[in-house]
PDB file of C-alpha atoms in Angstrom:
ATOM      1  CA  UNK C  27       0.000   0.000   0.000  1.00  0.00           C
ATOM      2  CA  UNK C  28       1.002   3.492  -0.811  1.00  0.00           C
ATOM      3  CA  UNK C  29       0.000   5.337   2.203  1.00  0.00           C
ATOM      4  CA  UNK C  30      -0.104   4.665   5.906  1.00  0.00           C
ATOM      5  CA  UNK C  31      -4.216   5.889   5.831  1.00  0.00           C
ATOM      6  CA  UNK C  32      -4.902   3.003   3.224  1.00  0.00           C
ATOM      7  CA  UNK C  33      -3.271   0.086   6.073  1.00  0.00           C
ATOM      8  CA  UNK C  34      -5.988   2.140   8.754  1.00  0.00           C
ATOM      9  CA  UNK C  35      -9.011   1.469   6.510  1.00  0.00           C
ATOM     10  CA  UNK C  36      -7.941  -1.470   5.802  1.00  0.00           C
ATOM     11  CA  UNK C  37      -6.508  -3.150   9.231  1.00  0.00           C
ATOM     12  CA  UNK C  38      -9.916  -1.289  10.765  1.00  0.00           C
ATOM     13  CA  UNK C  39     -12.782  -2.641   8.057  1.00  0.00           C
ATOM     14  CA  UNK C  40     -11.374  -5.868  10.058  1.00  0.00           C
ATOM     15  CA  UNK C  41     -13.089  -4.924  12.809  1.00  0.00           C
ATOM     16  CA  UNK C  42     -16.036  -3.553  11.441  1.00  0.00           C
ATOM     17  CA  UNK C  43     -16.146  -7.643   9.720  1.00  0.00           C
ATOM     18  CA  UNK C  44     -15.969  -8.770  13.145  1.00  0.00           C
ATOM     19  CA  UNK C  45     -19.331  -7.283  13.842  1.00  0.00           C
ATOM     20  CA  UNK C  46     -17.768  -4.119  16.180  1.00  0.00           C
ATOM     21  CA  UNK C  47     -20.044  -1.670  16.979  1.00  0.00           C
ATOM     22  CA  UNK C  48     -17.390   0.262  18.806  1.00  0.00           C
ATOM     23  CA  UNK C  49     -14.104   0.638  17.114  1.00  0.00           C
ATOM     24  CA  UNK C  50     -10.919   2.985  18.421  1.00  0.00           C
ATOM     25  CA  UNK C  51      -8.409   3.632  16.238  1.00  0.00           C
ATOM     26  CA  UNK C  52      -5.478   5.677  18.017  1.00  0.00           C
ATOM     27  CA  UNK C  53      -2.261   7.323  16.231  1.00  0.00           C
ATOM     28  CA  UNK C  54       0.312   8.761  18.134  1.00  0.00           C
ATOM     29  CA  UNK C  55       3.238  10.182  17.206  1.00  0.00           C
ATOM     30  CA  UNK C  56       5.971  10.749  20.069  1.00  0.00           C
ATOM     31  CA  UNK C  57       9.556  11.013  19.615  1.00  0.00           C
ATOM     32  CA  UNK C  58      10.898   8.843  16.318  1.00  0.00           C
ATOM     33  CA  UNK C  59       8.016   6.563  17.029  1.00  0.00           C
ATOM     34  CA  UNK C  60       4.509   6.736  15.079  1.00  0.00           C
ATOM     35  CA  UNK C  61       1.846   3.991  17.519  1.00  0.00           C
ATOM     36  CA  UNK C  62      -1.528   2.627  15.342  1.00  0.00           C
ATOM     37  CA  UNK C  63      -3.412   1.165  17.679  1.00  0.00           C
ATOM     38  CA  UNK C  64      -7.064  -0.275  16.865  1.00  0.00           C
ATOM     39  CA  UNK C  65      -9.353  -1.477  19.448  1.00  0.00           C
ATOM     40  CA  UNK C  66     -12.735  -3.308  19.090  1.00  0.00           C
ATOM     41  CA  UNK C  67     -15.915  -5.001  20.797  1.00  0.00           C
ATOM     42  CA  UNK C  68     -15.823  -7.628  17.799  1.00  0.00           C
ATOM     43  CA  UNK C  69     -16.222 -11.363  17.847  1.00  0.00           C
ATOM     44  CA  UNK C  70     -12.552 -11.683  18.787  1.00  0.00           C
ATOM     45  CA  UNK C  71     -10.094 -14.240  17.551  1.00  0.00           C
ATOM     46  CA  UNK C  72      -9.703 -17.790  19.239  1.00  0.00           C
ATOM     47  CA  UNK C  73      -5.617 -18.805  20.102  1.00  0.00           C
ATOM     48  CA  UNK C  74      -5.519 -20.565  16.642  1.00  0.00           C
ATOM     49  CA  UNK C  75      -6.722 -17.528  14.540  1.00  0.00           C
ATOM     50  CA  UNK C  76      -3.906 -15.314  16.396  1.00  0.00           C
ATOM     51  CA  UNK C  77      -1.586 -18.254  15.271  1.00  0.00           C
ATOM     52  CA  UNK C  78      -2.135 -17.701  12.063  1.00  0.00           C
ATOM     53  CA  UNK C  79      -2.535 -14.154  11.716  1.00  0.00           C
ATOM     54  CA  UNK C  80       0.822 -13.081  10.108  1.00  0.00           C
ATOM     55  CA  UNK C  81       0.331 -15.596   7.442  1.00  0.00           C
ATOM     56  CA  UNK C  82      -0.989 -14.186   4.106  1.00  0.00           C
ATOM     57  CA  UNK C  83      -3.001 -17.445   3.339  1.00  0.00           C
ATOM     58  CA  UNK C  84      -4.861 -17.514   6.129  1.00  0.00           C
ATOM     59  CA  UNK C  85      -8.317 -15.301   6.286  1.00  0.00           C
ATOM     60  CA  UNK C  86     -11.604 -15.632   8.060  1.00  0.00           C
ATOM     61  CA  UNK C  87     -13.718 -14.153   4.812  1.00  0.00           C
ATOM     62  CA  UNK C  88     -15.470 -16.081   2.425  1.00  0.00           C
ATOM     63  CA  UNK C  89     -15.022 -13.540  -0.989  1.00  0.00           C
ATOM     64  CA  UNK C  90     -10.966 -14.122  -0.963  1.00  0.00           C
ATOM     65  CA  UNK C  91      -8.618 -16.522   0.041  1.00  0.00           C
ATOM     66  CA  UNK C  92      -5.964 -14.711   1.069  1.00  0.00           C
ATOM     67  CA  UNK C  93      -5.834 -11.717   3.664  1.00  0.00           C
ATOM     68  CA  UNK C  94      -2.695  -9.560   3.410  1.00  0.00           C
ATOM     69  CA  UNK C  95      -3.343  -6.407   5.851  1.00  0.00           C
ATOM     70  CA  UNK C  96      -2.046  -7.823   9.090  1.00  0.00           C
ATOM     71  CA  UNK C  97       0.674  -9.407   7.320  1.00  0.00           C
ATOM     72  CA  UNK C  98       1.996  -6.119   5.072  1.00  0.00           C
ATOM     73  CA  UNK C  99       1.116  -3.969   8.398  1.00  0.00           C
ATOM     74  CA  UNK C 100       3.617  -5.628  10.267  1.00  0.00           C
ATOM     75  CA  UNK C 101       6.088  -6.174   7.483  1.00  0.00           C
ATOM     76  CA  UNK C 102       6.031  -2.431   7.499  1.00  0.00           C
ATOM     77  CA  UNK C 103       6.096  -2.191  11.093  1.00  0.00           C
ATOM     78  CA  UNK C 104       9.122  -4.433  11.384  1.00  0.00           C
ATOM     79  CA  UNK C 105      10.938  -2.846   8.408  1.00  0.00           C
ATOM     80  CA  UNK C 106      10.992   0.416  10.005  1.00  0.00           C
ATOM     81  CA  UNK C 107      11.988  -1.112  13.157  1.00  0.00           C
ATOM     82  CA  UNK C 108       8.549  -1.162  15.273  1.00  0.00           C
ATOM     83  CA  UNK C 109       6.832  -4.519  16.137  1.00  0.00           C
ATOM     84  CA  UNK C 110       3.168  -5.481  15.627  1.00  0.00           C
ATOM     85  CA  UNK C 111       1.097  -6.862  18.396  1.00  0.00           C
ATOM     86  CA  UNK C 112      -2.517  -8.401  18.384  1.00  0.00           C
ATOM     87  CA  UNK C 113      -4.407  -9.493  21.786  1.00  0.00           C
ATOM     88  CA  UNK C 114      -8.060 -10.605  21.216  1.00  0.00           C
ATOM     89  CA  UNK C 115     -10.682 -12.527  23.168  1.00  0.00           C
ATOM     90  CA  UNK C 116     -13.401 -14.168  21.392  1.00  0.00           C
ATOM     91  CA  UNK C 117     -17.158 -14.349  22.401  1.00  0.00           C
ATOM     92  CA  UNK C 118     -19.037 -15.195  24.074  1.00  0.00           C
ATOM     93  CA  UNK C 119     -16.568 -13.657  26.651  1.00  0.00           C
ATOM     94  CA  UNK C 120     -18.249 -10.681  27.789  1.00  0.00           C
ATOM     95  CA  UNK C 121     -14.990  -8.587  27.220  1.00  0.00           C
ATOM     96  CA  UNK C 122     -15.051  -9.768  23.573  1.00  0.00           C
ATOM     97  CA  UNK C 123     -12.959  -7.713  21.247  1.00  0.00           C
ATOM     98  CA  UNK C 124      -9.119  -7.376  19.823  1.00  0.00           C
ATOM     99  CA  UNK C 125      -6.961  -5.115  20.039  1.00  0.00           C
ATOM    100  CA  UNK C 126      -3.994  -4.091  17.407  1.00  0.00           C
ATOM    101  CA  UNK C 127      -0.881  -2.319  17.844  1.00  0.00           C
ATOM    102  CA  UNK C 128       1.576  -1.867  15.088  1.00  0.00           C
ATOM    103  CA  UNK C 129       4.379   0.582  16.058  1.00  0.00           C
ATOM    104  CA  UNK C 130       6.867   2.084  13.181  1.00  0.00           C
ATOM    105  CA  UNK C 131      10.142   4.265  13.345  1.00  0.00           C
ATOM    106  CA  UNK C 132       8.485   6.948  11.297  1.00  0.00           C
ATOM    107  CA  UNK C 133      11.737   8.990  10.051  1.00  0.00           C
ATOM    108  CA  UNK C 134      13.049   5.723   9.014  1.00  0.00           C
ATOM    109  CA  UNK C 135      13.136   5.625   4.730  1.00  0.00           C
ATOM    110  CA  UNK C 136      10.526   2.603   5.022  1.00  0.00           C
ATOM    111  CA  UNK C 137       7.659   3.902   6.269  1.00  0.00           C
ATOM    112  CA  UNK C 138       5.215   5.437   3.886  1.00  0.00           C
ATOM    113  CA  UNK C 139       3.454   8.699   3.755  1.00  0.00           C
ATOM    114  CA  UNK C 140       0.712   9.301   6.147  1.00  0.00           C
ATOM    115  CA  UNK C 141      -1.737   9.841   3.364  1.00  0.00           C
ATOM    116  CA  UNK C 142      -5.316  11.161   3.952  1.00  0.00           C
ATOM    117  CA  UNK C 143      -6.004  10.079   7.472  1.00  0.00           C
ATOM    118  CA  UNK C 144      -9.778  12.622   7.109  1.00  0.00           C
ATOM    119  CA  UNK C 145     -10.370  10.568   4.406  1.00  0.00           C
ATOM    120  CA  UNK C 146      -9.927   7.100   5.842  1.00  0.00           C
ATOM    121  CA  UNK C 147     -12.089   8.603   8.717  1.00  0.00           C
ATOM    122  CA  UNK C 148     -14.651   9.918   6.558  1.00  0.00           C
ATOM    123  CA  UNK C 149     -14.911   6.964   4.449  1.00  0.00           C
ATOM    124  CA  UNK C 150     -15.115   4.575   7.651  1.00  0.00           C
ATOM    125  CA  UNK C 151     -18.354   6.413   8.644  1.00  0.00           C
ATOM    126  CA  UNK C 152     -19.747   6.430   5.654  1.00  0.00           C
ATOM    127  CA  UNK C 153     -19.548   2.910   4.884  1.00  0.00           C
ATOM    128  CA  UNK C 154     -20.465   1.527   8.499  1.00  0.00           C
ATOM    129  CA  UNK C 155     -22.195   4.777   9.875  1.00  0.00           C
ATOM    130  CA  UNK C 156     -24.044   2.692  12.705  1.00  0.00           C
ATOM    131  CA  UNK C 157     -20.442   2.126  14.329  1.00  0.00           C
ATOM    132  CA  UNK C 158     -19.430   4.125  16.842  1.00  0.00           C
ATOM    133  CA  UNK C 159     -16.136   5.154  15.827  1.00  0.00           C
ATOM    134  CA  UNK C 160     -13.729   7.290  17.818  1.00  0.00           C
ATOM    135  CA  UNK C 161     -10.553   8.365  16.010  1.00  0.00           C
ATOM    136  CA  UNK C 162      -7.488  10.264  18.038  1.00  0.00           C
ATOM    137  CA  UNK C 163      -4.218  11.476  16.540  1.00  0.00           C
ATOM    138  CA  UNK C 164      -1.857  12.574  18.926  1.00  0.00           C
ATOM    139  CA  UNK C 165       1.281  14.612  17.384  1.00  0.00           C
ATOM    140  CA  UNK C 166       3.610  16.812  19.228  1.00  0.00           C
ATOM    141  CA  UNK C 167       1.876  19.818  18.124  1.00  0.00           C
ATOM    142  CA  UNK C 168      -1.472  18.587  19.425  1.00  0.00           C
ATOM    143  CA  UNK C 169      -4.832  16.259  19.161  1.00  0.00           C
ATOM    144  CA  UNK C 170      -6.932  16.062  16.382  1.00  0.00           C
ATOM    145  CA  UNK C 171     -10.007  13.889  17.562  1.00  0.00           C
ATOM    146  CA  UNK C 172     -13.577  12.320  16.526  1.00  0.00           C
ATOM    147  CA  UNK C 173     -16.386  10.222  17.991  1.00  0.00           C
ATOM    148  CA  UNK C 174     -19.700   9.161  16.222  1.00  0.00           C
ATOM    149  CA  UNK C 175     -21.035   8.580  19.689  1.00  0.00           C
ATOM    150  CA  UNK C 176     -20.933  12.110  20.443  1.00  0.00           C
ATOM    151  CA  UNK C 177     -21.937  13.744  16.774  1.00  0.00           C
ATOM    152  CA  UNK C 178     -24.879  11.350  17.413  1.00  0.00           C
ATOM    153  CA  UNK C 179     -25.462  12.609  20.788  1.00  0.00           C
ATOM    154  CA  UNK C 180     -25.954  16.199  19.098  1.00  0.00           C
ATOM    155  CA  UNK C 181     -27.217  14.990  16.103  1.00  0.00           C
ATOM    156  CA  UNK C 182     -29.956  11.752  17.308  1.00  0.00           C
ATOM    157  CA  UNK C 183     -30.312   8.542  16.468  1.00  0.00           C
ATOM    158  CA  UNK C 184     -32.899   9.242  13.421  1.00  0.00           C
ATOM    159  CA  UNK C 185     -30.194  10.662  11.262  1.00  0.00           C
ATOM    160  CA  UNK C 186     -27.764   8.453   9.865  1.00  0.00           C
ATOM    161  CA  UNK C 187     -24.000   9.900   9.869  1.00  0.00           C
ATOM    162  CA  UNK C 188     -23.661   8.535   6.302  1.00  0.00           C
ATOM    163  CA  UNK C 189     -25.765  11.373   5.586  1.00  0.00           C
ATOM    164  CA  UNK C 190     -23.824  13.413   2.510  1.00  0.00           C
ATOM    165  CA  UNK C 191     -24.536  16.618   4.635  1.00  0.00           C
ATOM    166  CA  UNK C 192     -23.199  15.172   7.715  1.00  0.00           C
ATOM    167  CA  UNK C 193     -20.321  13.545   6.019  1.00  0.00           C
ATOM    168  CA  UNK C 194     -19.265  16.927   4.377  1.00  0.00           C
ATOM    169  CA  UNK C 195     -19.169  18.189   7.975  1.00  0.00           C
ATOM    170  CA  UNK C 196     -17.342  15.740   9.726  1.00  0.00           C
ATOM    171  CA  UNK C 197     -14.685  15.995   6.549  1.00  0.00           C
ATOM    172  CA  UNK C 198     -14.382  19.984   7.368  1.00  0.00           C
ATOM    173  CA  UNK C 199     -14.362  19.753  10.838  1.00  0.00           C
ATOM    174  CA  UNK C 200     -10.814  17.237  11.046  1.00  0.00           C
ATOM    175  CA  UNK C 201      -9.424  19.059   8.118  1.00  0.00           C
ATOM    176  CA  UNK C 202      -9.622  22.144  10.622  1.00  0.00           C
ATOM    177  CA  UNK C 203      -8.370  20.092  13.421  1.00  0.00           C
ATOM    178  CA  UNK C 204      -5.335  19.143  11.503  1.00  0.00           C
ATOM    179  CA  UNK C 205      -5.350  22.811   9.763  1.00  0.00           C
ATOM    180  CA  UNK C 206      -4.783  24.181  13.201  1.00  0.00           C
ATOM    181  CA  UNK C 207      -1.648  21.796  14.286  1.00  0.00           C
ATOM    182  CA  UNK C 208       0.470  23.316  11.204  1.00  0.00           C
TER     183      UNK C 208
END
């Protein structure tokens, strides 16, 4: 993949595929160090899935054979000199859920651009806009932040954040955000 926002969609429609309806997806970038983390209430992954997670030919859905985003997220990780971790419990646990974290040395000449993090976010709630998403990026110049849960709050539960409208806010509103960090 090209950009670092294209291994978020991607490494995050996992969790939406695991039937999350709460998803966190953290970036923070301290130091030489960039942290993705990912956190979900999904079905979780039994001992044996984790097993197999870092190999290519191994995937849980039915329309490919083959599942490459864990595996080319931590081949990235690793080439840049960070490490990729998954912990996940599966249901019917009542603390159900996995969570992800791939760190990367982000000066090194391996990692890839950051690419268009709004638009990952953007296109995240438009495709799964029942999901309560929450979406932090922590850089040393500050926080740029989002949670359905609490444009819902304002908004209610009869409109739908995959609204064009609402979409087209939520769009200007991180561009802002990351407009005021530069």
């Amino acid at each position: 993949m090209e950009d670092f926002s294209l291994y978020v969609l991607d490494i995050t429609m996992n969790s939406v595929r695991a039937g999350a309806d709460e998803i966190g997806v953290s970036i923070a970038e301290e130091g030489d160090t960039l942290t993705l983390t990912v956190e979900d209430n999904g079905c979780g992954m039994t001992a044996e899935q984790l097993s197999h997670l870092s190999d290519p030919f191994f995937t849980t859905r039915k329309t490919r054979g083959v599942g490459l985003g864990v595996p080319f997220l931590k081949m990235l990780a690793e080439q840049t000199g960070g490490s990729l971790t998954v912990v996940s419990t599966p249901a019917p646990d009542a603390d159900h859920g996995t969570m992800l974290t791939a760190t990367f040395g982000r000066h090194h000449i391996d990692f890839v651009p950051l690419g268009d993090l709004v638009g990952t976010v953007v296109t995240l709630v438009q495709g799964s806009p029942a999901v309560n998403f929450t979406y932090t990026h922590r850089t040393e110049r500050g926080t740029v932040s989002f949670s359905s849960a609490e444009v819902r709050a304002v908004l209610g539960e009869e409109i739908s954040l995959g609204e064009p409208e609402i979409l087209q806010w939520i769009e200007g509103d991180l561009r802002e955000q990351y407009t005021a960090l530069s």
